[in-house]
Coordinates of C-alpha atoms and ligand atoms in Angstrom, one line a residue:
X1 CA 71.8 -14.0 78.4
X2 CA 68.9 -16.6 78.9
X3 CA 66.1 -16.1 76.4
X4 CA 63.0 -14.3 77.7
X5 CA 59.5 -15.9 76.9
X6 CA 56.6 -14.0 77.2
X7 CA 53.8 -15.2 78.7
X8 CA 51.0 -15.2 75.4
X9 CA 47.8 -15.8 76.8
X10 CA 47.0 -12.3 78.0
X11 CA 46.2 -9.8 75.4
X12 CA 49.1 -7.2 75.3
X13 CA 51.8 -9.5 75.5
X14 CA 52.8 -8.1 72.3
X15 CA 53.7 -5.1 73.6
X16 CA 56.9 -6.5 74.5
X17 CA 57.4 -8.8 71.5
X18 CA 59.4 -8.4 68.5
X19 CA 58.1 -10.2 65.1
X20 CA 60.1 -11.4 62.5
X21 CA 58.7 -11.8 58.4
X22 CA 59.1 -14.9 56.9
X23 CA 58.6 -14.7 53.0
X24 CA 58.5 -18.4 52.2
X25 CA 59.2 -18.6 49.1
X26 CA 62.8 -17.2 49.8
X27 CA 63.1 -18.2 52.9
X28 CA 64.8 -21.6 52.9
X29 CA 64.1 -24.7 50.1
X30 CA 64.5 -28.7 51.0
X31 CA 63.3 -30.3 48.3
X32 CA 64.9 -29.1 45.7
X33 CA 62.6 -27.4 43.7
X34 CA 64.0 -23.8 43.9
X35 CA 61.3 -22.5 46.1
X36 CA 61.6 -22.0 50.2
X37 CA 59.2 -24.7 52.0
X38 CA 57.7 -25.7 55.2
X39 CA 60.1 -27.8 56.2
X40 CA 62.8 -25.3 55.3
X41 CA 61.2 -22.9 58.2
X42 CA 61.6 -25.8 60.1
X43 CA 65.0 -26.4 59.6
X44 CA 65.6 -22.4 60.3
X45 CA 63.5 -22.2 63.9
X46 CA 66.4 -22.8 65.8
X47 CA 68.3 -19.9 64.2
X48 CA 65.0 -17.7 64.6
X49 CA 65.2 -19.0 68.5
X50 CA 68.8 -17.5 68.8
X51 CA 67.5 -14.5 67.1
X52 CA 65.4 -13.8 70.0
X53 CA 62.4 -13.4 67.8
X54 CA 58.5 -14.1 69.6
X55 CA 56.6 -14.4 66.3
X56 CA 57.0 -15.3 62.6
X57 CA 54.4 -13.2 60.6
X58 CA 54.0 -15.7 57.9
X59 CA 53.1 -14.7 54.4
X60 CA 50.5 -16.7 52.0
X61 CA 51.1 -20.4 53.1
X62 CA 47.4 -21.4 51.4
X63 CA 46.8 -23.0 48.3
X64 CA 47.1 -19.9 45.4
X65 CA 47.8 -19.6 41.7
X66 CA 50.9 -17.2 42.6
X67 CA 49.4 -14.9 40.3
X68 CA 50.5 -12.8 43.3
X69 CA 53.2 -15.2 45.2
X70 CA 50.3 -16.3 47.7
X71 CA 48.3 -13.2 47.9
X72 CA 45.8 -14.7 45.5
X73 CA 44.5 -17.8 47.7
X74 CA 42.2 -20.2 46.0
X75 CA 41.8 -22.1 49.4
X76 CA 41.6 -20.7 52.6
X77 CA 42.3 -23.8 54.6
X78 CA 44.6 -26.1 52.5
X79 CA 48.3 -25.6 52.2
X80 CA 49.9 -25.0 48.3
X81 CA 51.6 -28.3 48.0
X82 CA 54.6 -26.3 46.6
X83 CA 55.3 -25.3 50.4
X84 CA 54.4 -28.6 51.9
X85 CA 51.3 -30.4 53.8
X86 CA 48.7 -29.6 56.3
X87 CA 51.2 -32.1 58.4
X88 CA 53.8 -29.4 57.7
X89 CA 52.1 -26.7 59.0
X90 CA 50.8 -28.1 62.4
X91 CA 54.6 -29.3 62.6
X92 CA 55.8 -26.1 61.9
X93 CA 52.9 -24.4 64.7
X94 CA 53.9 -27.0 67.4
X95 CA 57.9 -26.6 66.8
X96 CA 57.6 -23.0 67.0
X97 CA 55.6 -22.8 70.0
X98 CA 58.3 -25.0 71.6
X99 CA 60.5 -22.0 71.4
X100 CA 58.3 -19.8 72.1
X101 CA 57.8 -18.2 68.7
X102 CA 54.2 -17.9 67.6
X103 CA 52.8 -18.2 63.7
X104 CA 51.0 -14.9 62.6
X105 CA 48.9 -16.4 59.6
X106 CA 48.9 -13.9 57.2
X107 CA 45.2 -13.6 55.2
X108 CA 44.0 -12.2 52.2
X109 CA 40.2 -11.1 53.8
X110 CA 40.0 -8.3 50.8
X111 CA 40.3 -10.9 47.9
X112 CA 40.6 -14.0 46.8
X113 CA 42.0 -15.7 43.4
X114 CA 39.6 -15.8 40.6
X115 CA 40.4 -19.9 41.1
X116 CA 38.9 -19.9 44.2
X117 CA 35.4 -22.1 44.7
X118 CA 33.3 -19.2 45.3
X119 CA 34.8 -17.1 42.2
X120 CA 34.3 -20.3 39.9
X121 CA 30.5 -20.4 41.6
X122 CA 30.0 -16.7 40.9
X123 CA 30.9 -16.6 37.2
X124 CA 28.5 -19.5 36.8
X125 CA 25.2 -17.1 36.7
X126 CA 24.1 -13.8 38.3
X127 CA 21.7 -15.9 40.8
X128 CA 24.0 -18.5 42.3
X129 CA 24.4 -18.6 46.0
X130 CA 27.7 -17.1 45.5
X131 CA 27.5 -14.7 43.0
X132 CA 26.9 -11.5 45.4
X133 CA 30.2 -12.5 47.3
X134 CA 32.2 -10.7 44.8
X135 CA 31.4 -6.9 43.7
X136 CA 29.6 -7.0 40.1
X137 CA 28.2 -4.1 38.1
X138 CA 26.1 -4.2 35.3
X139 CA 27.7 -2.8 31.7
X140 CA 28.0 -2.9 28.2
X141 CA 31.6 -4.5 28.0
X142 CA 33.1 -1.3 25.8
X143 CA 32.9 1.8 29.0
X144 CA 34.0 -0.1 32.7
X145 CA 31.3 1.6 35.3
X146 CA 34.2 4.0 36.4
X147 CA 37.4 5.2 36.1
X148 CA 39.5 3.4 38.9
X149 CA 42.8 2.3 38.6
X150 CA 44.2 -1.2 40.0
X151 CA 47.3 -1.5 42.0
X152 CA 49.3 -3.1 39.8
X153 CA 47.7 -1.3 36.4
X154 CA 44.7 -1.4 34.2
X155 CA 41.3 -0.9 35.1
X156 CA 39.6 -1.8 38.4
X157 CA 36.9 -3.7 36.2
X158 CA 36.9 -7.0 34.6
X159 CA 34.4 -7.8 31.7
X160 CA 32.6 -10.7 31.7
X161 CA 30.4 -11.5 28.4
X162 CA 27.9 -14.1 29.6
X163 CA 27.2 -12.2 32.9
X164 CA 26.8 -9.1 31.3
X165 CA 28.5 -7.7 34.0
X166 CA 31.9 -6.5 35.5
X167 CA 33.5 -7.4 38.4
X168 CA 35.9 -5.0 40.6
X169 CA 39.4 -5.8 41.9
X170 CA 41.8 -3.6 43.4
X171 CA 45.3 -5.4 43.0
X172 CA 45.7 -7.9 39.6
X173 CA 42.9 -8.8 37.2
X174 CA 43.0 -12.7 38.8
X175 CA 42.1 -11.0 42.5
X176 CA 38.9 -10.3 42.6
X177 CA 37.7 -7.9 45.6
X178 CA 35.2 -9.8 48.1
X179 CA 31.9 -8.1 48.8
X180 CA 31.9 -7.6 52.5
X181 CA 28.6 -6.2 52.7
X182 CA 27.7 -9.9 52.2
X183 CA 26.8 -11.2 55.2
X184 CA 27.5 -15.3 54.2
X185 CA 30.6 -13.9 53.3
X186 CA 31.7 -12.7 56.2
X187 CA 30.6 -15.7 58.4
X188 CA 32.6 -17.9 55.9
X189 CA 35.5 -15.9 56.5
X190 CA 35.2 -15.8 60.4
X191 CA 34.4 -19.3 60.0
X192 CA 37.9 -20.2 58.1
X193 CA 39.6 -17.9 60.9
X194 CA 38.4 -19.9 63.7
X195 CA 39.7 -22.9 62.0
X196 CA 43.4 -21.7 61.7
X197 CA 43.3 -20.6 65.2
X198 CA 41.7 -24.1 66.5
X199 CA 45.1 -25.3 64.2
X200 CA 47.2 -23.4 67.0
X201 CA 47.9 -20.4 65.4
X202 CA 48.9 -17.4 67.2
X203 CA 47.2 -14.4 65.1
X204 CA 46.9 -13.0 61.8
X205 CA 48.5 -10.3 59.6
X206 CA 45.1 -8.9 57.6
X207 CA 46.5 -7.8 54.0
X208 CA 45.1 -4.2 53.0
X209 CA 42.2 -4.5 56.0
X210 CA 41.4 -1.0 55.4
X211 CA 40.1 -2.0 52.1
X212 CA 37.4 -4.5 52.9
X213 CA 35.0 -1.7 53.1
X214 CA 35.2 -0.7 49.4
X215 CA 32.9 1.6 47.8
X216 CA 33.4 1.5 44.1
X217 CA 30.3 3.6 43.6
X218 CA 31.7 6.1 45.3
X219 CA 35.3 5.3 44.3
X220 CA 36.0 4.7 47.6
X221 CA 38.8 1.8 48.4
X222 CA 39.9 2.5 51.9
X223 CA 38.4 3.7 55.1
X224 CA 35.1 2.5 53.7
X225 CA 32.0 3.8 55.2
X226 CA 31.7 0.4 57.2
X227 CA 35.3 -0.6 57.8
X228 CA 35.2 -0.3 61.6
X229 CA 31.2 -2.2 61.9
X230 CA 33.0 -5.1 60.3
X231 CA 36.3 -5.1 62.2
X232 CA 34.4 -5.0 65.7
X233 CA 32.0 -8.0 64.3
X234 CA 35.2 -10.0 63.4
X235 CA 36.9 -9.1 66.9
X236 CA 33.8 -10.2 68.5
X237 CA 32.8 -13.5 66.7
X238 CA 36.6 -14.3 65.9
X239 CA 39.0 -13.4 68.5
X240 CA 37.7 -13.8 71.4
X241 CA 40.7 -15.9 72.6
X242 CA 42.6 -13.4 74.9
X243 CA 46.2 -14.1 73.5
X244 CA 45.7 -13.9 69.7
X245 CA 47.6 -11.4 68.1
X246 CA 46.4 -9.1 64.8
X247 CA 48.0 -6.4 62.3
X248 CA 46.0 -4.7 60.1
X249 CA 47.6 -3.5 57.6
X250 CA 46.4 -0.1 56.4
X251 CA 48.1 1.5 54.1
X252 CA 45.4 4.7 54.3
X253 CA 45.5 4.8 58.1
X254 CA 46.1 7.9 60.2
X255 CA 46.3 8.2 63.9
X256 CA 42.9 9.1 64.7
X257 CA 42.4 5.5 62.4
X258 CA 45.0 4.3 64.1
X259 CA 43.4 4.7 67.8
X260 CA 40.4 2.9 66.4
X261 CA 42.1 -0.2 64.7
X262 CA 44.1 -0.5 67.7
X263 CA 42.0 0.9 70.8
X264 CA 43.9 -0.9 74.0
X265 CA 40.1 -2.5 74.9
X266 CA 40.9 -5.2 71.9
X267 CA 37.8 -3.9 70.0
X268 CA 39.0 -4.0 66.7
X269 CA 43.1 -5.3 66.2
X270 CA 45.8 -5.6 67.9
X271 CA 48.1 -3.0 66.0
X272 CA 48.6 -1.3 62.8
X273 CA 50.8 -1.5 59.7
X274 CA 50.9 1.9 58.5
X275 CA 53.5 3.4 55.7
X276 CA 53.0 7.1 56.2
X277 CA 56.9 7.3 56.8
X278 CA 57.8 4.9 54.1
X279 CA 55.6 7.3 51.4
X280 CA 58.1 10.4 52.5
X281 CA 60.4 10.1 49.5
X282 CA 58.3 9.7 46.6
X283 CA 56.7 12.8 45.0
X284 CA 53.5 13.8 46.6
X285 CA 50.3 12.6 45.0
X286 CA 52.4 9.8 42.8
X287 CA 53.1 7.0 43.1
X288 CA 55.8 5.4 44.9
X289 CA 58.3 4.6 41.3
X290 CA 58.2 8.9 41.1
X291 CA 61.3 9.4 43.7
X292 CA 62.4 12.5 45.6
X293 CA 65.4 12.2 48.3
X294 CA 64.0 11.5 51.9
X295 CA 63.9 14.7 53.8
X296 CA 65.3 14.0 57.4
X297 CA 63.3 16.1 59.3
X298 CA 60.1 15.2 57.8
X299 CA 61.2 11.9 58.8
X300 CA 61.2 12.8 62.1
X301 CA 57.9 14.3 62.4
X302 CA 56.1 11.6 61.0
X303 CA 57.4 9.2 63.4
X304 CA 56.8 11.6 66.4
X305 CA 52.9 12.1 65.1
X306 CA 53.1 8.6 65.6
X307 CA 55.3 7.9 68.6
X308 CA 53.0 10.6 70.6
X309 CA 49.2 10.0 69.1
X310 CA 49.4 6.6 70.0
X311 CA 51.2 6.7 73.4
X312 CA 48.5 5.2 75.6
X313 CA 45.7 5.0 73.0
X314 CA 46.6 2.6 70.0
X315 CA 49.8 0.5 69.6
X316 CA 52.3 1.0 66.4
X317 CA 53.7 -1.5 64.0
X318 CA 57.7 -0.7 63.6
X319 CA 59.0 -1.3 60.4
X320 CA 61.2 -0.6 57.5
X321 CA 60.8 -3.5 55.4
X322 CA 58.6 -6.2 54.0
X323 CA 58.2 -8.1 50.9
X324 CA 57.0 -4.9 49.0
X325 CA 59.4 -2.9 50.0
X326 CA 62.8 -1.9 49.2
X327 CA 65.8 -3.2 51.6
X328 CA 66.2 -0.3 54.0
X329 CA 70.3 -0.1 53.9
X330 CA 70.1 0.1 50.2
X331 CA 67.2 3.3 50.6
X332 CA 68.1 5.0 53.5
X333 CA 71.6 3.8 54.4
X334 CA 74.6 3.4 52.3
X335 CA 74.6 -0.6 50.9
X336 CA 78.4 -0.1 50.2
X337 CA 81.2 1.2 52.1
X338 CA 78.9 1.9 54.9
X339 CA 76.5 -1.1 55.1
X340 CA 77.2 -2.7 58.5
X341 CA 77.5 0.6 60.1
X342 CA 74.1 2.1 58.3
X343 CA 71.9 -1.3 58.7
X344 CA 72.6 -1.4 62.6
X345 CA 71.9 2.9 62.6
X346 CA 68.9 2.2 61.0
X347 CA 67.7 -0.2 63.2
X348 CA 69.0 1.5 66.4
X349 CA 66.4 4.4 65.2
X350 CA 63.2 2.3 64.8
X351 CA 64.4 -0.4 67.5
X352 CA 64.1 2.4 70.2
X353 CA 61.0 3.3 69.6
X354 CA 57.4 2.2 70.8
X355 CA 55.4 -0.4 69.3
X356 CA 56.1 -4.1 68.0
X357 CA 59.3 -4.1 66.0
X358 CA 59.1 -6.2 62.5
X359 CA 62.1 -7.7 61.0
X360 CA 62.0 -8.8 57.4
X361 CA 64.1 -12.1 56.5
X362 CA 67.4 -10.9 55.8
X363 CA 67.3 -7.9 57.4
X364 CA 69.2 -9.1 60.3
X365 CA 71.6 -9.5 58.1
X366 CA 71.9 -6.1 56.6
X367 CA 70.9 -7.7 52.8
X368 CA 70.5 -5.3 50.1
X369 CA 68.7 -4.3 47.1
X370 CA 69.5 -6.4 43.3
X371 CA 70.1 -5.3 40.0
X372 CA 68.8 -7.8 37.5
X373 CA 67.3 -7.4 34.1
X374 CA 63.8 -6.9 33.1
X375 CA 63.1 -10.7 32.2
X376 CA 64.4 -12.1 35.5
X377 CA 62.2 -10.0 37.4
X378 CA 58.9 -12.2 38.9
X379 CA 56.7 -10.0 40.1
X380 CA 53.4 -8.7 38.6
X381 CA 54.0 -5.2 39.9
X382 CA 57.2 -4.9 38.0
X383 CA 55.8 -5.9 34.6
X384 CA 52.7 -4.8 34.6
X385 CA 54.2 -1.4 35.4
X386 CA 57.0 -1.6 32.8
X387 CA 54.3 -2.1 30.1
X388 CA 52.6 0.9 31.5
X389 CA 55.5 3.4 31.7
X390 CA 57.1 2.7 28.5
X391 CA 53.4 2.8 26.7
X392 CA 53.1 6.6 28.5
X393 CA 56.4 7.4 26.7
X394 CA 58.8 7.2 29.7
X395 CA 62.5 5.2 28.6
X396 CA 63.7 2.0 29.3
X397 CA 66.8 3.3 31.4
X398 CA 64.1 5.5 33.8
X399 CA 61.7 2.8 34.5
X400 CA 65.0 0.4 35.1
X401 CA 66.0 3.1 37.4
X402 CA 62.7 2.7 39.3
X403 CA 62.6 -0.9 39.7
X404 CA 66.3 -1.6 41.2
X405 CA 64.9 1.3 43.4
X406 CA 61.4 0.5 44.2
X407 CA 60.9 -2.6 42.9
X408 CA 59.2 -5.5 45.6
X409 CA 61.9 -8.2 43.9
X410 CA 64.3 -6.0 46.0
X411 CA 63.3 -8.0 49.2
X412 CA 62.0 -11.4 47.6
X413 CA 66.0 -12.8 46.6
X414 CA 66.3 -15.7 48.6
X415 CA 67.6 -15.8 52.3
X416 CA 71.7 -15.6 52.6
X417 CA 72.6 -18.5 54.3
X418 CA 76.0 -19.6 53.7
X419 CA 78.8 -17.8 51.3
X420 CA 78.2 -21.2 48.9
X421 CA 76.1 -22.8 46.0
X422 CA 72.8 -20.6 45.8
X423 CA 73.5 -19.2 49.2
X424 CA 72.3 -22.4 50.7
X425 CA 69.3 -21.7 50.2
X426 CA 68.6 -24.2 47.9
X427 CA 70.2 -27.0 45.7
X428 CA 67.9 -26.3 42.8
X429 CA 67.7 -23.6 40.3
X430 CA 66.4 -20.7 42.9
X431 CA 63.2 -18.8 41.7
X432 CA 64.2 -15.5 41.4
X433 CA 68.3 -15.3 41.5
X434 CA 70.5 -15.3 45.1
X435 CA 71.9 -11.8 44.9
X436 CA 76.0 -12.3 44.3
X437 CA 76.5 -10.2 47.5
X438 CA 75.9 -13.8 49.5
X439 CA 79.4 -14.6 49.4
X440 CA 80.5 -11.6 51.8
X441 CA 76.5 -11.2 53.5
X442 CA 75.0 -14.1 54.7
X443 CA 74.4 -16.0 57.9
X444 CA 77.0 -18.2 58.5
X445 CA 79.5 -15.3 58.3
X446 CA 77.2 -13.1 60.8
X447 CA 77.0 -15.9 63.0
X448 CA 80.7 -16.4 63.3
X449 CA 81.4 -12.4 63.6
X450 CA 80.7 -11.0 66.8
X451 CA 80.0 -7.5 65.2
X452 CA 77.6 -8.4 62.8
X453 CA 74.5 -7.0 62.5
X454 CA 72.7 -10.1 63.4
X455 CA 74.1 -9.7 67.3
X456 CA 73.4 -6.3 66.9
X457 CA 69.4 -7.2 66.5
X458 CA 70.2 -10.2 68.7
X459 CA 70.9 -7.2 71.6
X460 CA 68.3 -4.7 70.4
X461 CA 65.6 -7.8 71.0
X462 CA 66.9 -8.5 74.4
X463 CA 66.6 -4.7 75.3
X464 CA 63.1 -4.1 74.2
X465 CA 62.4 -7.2 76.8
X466 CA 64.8 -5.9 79.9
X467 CA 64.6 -2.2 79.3
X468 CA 60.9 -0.9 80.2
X469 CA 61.1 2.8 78.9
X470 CA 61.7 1.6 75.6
X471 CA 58.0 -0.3 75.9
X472 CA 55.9 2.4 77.7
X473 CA 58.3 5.3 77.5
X474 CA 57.5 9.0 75.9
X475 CA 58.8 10.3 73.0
X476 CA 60.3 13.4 72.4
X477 CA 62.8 14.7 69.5
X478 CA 66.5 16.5 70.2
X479 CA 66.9 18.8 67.6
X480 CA 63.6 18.0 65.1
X481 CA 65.3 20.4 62.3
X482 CA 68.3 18.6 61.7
X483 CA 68.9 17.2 58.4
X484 CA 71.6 14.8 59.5
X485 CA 71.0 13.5 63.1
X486 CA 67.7 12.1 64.0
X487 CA 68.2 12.2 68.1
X488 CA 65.0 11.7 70.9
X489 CA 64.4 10.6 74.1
X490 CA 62.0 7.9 76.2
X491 CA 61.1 9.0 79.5
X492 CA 59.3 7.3 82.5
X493 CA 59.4 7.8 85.8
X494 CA 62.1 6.0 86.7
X495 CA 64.2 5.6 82.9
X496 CA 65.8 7.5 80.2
X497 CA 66.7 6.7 76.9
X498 CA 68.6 8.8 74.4
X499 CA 68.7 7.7 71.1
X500 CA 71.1 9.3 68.8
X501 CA 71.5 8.0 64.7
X502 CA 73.7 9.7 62.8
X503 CA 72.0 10.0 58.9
X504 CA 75.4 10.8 56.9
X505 CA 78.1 9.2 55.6
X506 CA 79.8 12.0 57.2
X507 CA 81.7 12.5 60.3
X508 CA 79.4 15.3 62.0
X509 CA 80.3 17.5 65.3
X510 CA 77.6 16.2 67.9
X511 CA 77.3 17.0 71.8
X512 CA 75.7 14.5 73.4
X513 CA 73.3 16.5 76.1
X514 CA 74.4 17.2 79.1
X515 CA 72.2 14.9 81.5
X516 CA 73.3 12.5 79.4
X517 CA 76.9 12.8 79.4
X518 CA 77.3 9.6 82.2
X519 CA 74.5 7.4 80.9
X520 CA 75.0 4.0 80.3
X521 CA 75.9 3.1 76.9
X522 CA 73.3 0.2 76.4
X523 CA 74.5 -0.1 72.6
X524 CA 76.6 1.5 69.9
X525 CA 77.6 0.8 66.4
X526 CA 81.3 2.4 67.5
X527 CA 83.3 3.1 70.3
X528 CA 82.0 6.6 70.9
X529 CA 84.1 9.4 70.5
X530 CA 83.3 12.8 72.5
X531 CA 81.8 15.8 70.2
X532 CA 81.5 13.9 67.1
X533 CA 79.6 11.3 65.5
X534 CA 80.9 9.2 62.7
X535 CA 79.4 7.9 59.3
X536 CA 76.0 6.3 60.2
X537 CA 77.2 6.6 63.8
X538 CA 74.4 5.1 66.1
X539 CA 73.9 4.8 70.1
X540 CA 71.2 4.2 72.8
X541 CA 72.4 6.0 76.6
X542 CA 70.1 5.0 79.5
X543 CA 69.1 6.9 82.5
X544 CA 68.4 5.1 85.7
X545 CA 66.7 7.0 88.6
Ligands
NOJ601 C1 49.5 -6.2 50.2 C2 50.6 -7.3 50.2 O1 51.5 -7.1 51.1 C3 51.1 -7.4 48.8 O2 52.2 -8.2 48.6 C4 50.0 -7.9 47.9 O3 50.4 -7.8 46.5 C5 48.7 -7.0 48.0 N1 48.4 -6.6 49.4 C6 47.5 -7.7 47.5 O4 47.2 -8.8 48.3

């Protein structure tokens, strides 16, 4: 089937497109160095383009520390030479667009590194012109102004001795939080945004948006009192190009939030990352390393409170993964016996849903979680959270337990290329190590294998772009209560979908409703067998009027 473009200049047009996560530090290497680059995307696009794929949200590609692999930028508009040049990146904007795949620049807006110009201007003395664009309270060094925690540990506050004062961040100690009720601030920001999008860019992801709008006096962090006054000045002085794209994401968001981020006038974003679903199986009120099996049906009716509150009035973000997340077959599916069958049910369930569809690197693939020891893991999180547990009292085995769970490495292994050397994704010494898996999961081998789960999100692309109901359809649950089979339908006027996923690794006894019993089978993990569904067993049935 010929690929579909959409036509980008009209907002909206990403109600029909599917995006696709490009982490690129694991993405693909061609230097040599270990580390994915520039000109590795590059190399990839074509692959991408087969894929189907209308967008590549990119993560950090700016000049950073790597404190936080790229979250902590020390320069908004230059490129970290470790990923290549400016050059790189207009080549890498104009090759895309070629194939009609569009670069979702993803920005820090909350913080910045503490290397960053204005940081290094703002410990210089409480009155330089650049002191007030990070958040400072006065102190005595021994008792931090409050009590709030930081994402990845510690304190919230930083000391520092010839200022007298502290200074706030939310995520590591080397992130400071920006002070948006700066005005200069802002205008810099907007400034630097207008500048990526003169570059060709085709929208942004906004890292923790809902956070800009901190409080700390209040302990507030999200939903700040101003959150929405600044998102509608940024709409209005930076995207006023119809076409340009923008996720929020919010990890405090809640459809009435939702509806505002996302109101179909173009007011504030474009759409909303949201993790309300994700959250289901930790414990309530921990945090996310305090695990409890996922509950089905409360699955379900989390996605429906989406599915239906924002039918019409907001647009949804679909997604399992991302770069802080677990692999999704290794969480929710089976990442053994069961992992083709599992990664294409999963998919099949968010795939037929409404909203723009987000697929993390490898996840096409069907790429699963990694064991590896404590000292091989890179990220902050990890560590800082090891040191944390084990000082609480908590064992080395449980906190192990947690990480090859929970931990963001999980989805930061490089990209599965081939079954040889390093996975192909680099001839260097990788990173962070290729999980051994590569030589039976990787993309030469789903490439060659007409079952694979890549042409199984190959097909799921083309049907979001040929089958309407799946765009602007209802949604409605079969059978909410059960705990194995998470069933619902689309409707339109003239369209029907049933979607049916099968959440065991057990063969389960499963009529298929009657209406449905002729439908066209637009897609199925098996060959459907009447009465009964089979481990992970997964299909989409269409209605035509
Ligand atoms: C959310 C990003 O997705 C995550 O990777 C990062 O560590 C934090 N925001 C801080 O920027």
């Amino acid at each position: 089937m010929a690929r579909i473009m959409l036509d980008k200049s009209k907002r909206g047009w990403w109600e029909s497109a599917v995006f696709y996560q490009i982490y690129p530090k694991s993405f693909q290497d061609t230097d040599g160095d270990g580390i994915g680059d520039l000109q590795g995307i590059i190399s990839r696009l074509d692959y991408l383009e087969y894929l189907g794929i209308d967008g590549i949200w990119l993560s950090p590609v700016c000049a950073s520390p790597q404190v936080d692999n790229g979250y902590d930028i020390s320069d908004f508009r230059a490129i970290d030479p470790m990923f290549g040049s400016m050059e790189d990146m207009e080549t890498l904007i104009s090759e895309a667009g070629k194939r009609g795949i569009s670069i979702i620049l993803d920005l820090t807006l909350n913080h910045s590194s503490d290397r960053h110009f204005w940081f290094q201007e703002a410990l210089k003395s409480r009155d330089n012109p650049y002191h007030d664009y990070y958040v400072w309270r006065d102190g005595d060094g021994v008792t931090p102004p409050n009590g709030m925690r930081a994402t990845f540990g510690g304190s919230c506050w930083t000391w520092v001795p010839h200022l007298g004062q502290y200074y706030f961040h939310q995520f590591a100690v080397e992130q400071p939080d920006m002070n948006w009720d700066n005005p200069n601030l802002r205008r810099e920001l907007y400034d630097m945004m207008r500048f990526w999008i003169g570059k060709g860019i085709g929208g942004f992801r906004l890292d923790v948006i809902d956070q800009i709008a901190k409080e700390p006096d209040l302990e507030i962090t999200g939903n700040g009192p101003r959150l929405h006054e600044f998102l509608q000045e940024l709409s209005r002085e930076v995207l006023k190009e119809e076409g340009i794209v923008t996720v929020g994401e919010a990890w405090g968001a809640n459809v009435e939030r939702a509806k505002l981020y996302s109101a179909p006038d173009g007011s504030e974003l474009s759409m909303v990352f949201q993790f309300q679903h994700i959250g289901l199986d930790q414990e309530p009120g921990k945090d996310k390393w305090d695990m409890i099996p996922l509950h089905l049906p409360a699955l379900k009716q989390c996605l429906r409170h989406w599915q239906q509150g924002l039918n019409g009035t907001g647009w949804n973000s679909l997604f399992m993964n991302n770069h802080d997340l677990p692999r999704v077959v290794s969480r929710w599916g089976n990442d053994g016996q069961y992992r083709v069958e599992s990664a294409k049910m999963l998919a099949t369930m968010l795939h037929g849903m409404q909203g723009t569809p987000y697929i993390f690197q490898g996840e096409e693939l069907g790429m699963t979680n990694i064991r590896l020891e404590l000292d091989q893991y890179k990220d902050v999180e990890i560590h800082n959270m090891y040191a944390e547990r084990t000082a609480m009292g908590y064992d080395h085995d449980t906190v192990m337990n947690s990480i090859w769970a929970r931990g963001r490495d999980n989805a930061r292994t490089p990209m599965q290329w081939t079954s040889g050397w390093h996975a192909g994704f680099t001839t260097g010494t990788p990173w962070l190590p290729v999980n051994p898996n590569c030589v039976e999961i990787n993309a030469e081998a789903a490439l060659d294998d007409p079952y694979s789960v890549f042409y199984y999100y190959k097909r799921l692309i083309e049907l979001r772009k040929t089958v309407p109901v799946i765009r602007f359809g209802s949604f409605e649950l079969v059978d909410p209560d059960s705990e194995q089979v998470f069933a619902y339908t689309r409707d339109s006027a003239d369209q029907h979908l049933l979607v049916v996923c099968n959440f065991t690794g057990e063969e389960i006894a499963w009529d298929i409703p009657a209406e449905y019993q002729e439908a066209e089978i637009l897609l199925t993990n098996y060959e459907p067998t009447p009465g009964i569904l089979k481990p992970y067993e997964a299909m989409m049935l269409l209605i035509n009027e």
